[in-house]
Short mmCIF file of C-alpha atoms in Angstrom, two decimals:
data_model
loop_
_atom_site.label_atom_id
_atom_site.label_comp_id
_atom_site.label_asym_id
_atom_site.label_seq_id
_atom_site.Cartn_x
_atom_site.Cartn_y
_atom_site.Cartn_z
CA UNK A 1 -9.43 2.09 -2.89
CA UNK A 2 -11.13 3.73 -6.83
CA UNK A 3 -11.07 7.13 -6.76
CA UNK A 4 -12.41 9.82 -8.91
CA UNK A 5 -10.64 13.05 -7.99
CA UNK A 6 -12.51 16.67 -8.39
CA UNK A 7 -10.34 18.79 -5.90
CA UNK A 8 -10.91 18.72 -2.30
CA UNK A 9 -7.87 16.02 0.53
CA UNK A 10 -9.04 14.05 2.92
CA UNK A 11 -10.07 10.41 1.70
CA UNK A 12 -9.54 8.45 4.87
CA UNK A 13 -9.23 9.56 8.65
CA UNK A 14 -9.31 7.13 11.79
CA UNK A 15 -7.90 8.82 14.73
CA UNK A 16 -7.08 8.06 18.31
CA UNK A 17 -6.00 9.93 21.63
CA UNK A 18 -2.70 10.89 20.37
CA UNK A 19 -2.50 8.26 17.37
CA UNK A 20 -4.01 7.81 14.22
CA UNK A 21 -3.45 7.81 9.86
CA UNK A 22 -4.87 9.99 7.67
CA UNK A 23 -4.73 8.90 3.65
CA UNK A 24 -5.51 12.23 1.68
CA UNK A 25 -4.26 13.56 -2.39
CA UNK A 26 -2.00 16.42 -0.88
CA UNK A 27 -3.61 20.16 -0.96
CA UNK A 28 -1.29 20.66 -4.30
CA UNK A 29 -4.02 18.16 -5.44
CA UNK A 30 -1.10 16.45 -7.60
CA UNK A 31 0.72 13.99 -5.04
CA UNK A 32 -0.76 11.11 -3.09
CA UNK A 33 -0.61 11.73 0.73
CA UNK A 34 -0.07 9.96 3.64
CA UNK A 35 0.69 10.44 7.59
CA UNK A 36 0.43 7.77 10.18
CA UNK A 37 0.99 9.40 14.22
CA UNK A 38 2.00 6.58 16.54
CA UNK A 39 1.82 9.38 18.70
CA UNK A 40 4.67 11.18 16.24
CA UNK A 41 3.40 12.76 13.36
CA UNK A 42 5.19 10.65 10.50
CA UNK A 43 4.58 11.67 6.79
CA UNK A 44 5.15 10.95 3.26
CA UNK A 45 4.10 11.54 0.16
CA UNK A 46 3.85 10.72 -3.59
CA UNK A 47 5.75 12.32 -6.96
CA UNK A 48 3.29 14.16 -8.61
CA UNK A 49 0.53 10.87 -9.73
CA UNK A 50 -3.48 12.13 -9.25
CA UNK A 51 -4.75 12.98 -12.15
CA UNK A 52 -8.23 14.94 -12.23
CA UNK A 53 -11.86 13.61 -12.96
CA UNK A 54 -9.80 10.16 -14.07
CA UNK A 55 -10.76 7.03 -12.33
CA UNK A 56 -7.81 5.72 -10.22
CA UNK A 57 -6.78 2.94 -7.89
CA UNK A 58 -4.50 4.44 -4.95
CA UNK A 59 -3.51 2.74 -1.70
CA UNK A 60 -0.84 2.69 1.46
CA UNK A 61 0.64 -0.09 3.07
CA UNK A 62 2.76 -0.77 6.20
CA UNK A 63 4.29 -3.19 6.94
CA UNK A 64 5.25 -3.38 10.86
CA UNK A 65 7.39 -5.97 10.78
CA UNK A 66 9.93 -3.90 8.28
CA UNK A 67 8.59 -0.30 9.11
CA UNK A 68 7.67 0.03 4.67
CA UNK A 69 4.90 2.13 3.37
CA UNK A 70 4.46 1.82 0.30
CA UNK A 71 2.13 4.37 -2.05
CA UNK A 72 0.15 3.03 -5.06
CA UNK A 73 -1.47 4.04 -7.82
CA UNK A 74 -2.75 1.41 -10.48
CA UNK A 75 -1.62 -1.49 -8.88
CA UNK A 76 2.33 0.19 -9.15
CA UNK A 77 4.14 1.70 -6.01
CA UNK A 78 4.70 4.98 -6.95
CA UNK A 79 6.81 6.11 -3.28
CA UNK A 80 8.39 4.30 -0.41
CA UNK A 81 9.85 4.85 2.60
CA UNK A 82 10.16 4.03 6.29
CA UNK A 83 8.61 4.97 9.14
CA UNK A 84 10.23 2.19 11.35
CA UNK A 85 7.54 -0.05 13.64
CA UNK A 86 4.89 3.01 15.07
CA UNK A 87 3.10 1.68 18.06
CA UNK A 88 0.29 2.67 16.00
CA UNK A 89 -3.79 2.72 18.30
CA UNK A 90 -6.74 3.98 17.37
CA UNK A 91 -10.14 4.04 18.66
CA UNK A 92 -12.49 6.48 16.99
CA UNK A 93 -14.62 5.59 13.92
CA UNK A 94 -13.01 5.86 10.19
CA UNK A 95 -14.05 9.18 8.46
CA UNK A 96 -14.25 9.10 4.38
CA UNK A 97 -14.49 11.79 2.23
CA UNK A 98 -14.04 14.24 5.64
CA UNK A 99 -11.38 14.25 8.54
CA UNK A 100 -11.74 15.18 12.24
CA UNK A 101 -9.35 18.21 12.17
CA UNK A 102 -9.11 19.03 8.61
CA UNK A 103 -10.99 21.18 7.01
CA UNK A 104 -10.70 20.05 3.62
CA UNK A 105 -13.33 17.64 2.43
CA UNK A 106 -13.30 15.45 -0.63
CA UNK A 107 -14.65 16.20 -3.70
CA UNK A 108 -15.08 13.84 -6.19
CA UNK A 109 -16.30 9.75 -5.71
CA UNK A 110 -15.01 6.53 -4.32
CA UNK A 111 -15.56 3.11 -4.94
CA UNK A 112 -14.02 -0.35 -3.35
CA UNK A 113 -12.77 0.64 -0.24
CA UNK A 114 -10.33 -2.13 0.76
CA UNK A 115 -8.75 -2.22 4.68
CA UNK A 116 -6.73 -4.96 5.11
CA UNK A 117 -4.66 -5.66 8.43
CA UNK A 118 -1.16 -6.28 6.98
CA UNK A 119 0.68 -5.02 3.99
CA UNK A 120 -0.25 -6.33 0.88
CA UNK A 121 2.36 -7.06 -1.62
CA UNK A 122 2.44 -5.96 -5.52
CA UNK A 123 0.58 -9.09 -6.59
CA UNK A 124 -1.90 -9.34 -3.43
CA UNK A 125 -2.47 -5.07 -4.65
CA UNK A 126 -3.41 -5.88 -8.40
CA UNK A 127 -4.52 -9.03 -6.82
CA UNK A 128 -7.77 -6.14 -4.92
CA UNK A 129 -7.76 -3.99 -8.05
CA UNK A 130 -9.56 -6.81 -10.42
CA UNK A 131 -11.99 -8.00 -7.92
CA UNK A 132 -13.29 -3.87 -8.24
CA UNK A 133 -13.08 -3.37 -11.64
CA UNK A 134 -15.91 -2.58 -13.80
CA UNK A 135 -17.76 0.90 -12.82
CA UNK A 136 -19.52 1.54 -9.19
CA UNK A 137 -23.18 0.64 -8.84
CA UNK A 138 -25.46 3.77 -11.17
CA UNK A 139 -22.71 4.03 -13.63
CA UNK A 140 -22.00 2.53 -16.82
CA UNK A 141 -18.16 1.26 -18.32
CA UNK A 142 -17.93 3.05 -22.58
CA UNK A 143 -14.56 2.14 -22.74
CA UNK A 144 -12.15 2.70 -20.22
CA UNK A 145 -14.22 5.34 -18.56
CA UNK A 146 -17.16 4.87 -16.22
CA UNK A 147 -20.32 7.07 -16.79
CA UNK A 148 -22.93 7.82 -14.80
CA UNK A 149 -26.30 5.70 -15.92
#
């Protein structure tokens, strides 16, 4: 997803009874954070890679077969770890920019949110990012920046 970060934390909340996934900007405001509950809590965060008031393409991948979790920024893996094989079931609707359990709504803009049922490779991440190049609807591009039209 493309994110223009101005504050707050919750980007993606997908939970079911005893399991789910949270993807957010950590409360420090500088790291990407993922929390996969299946049912134990498995958390992981990147080094400081978040930039304020600038479009970033960020994401997380989880490969069930290998247990590998990766956090991505602008097509580059910025951190990885192994959670092992998690039985990850969810049953509730997805919430974007807010959370069912945390009162830290996202402040900023999101564009081109993409979900896949498998872990994308680095090449596929770059392809997914390029499929969304350009500015979101209602914005114009000047150089590498997007401005409200």
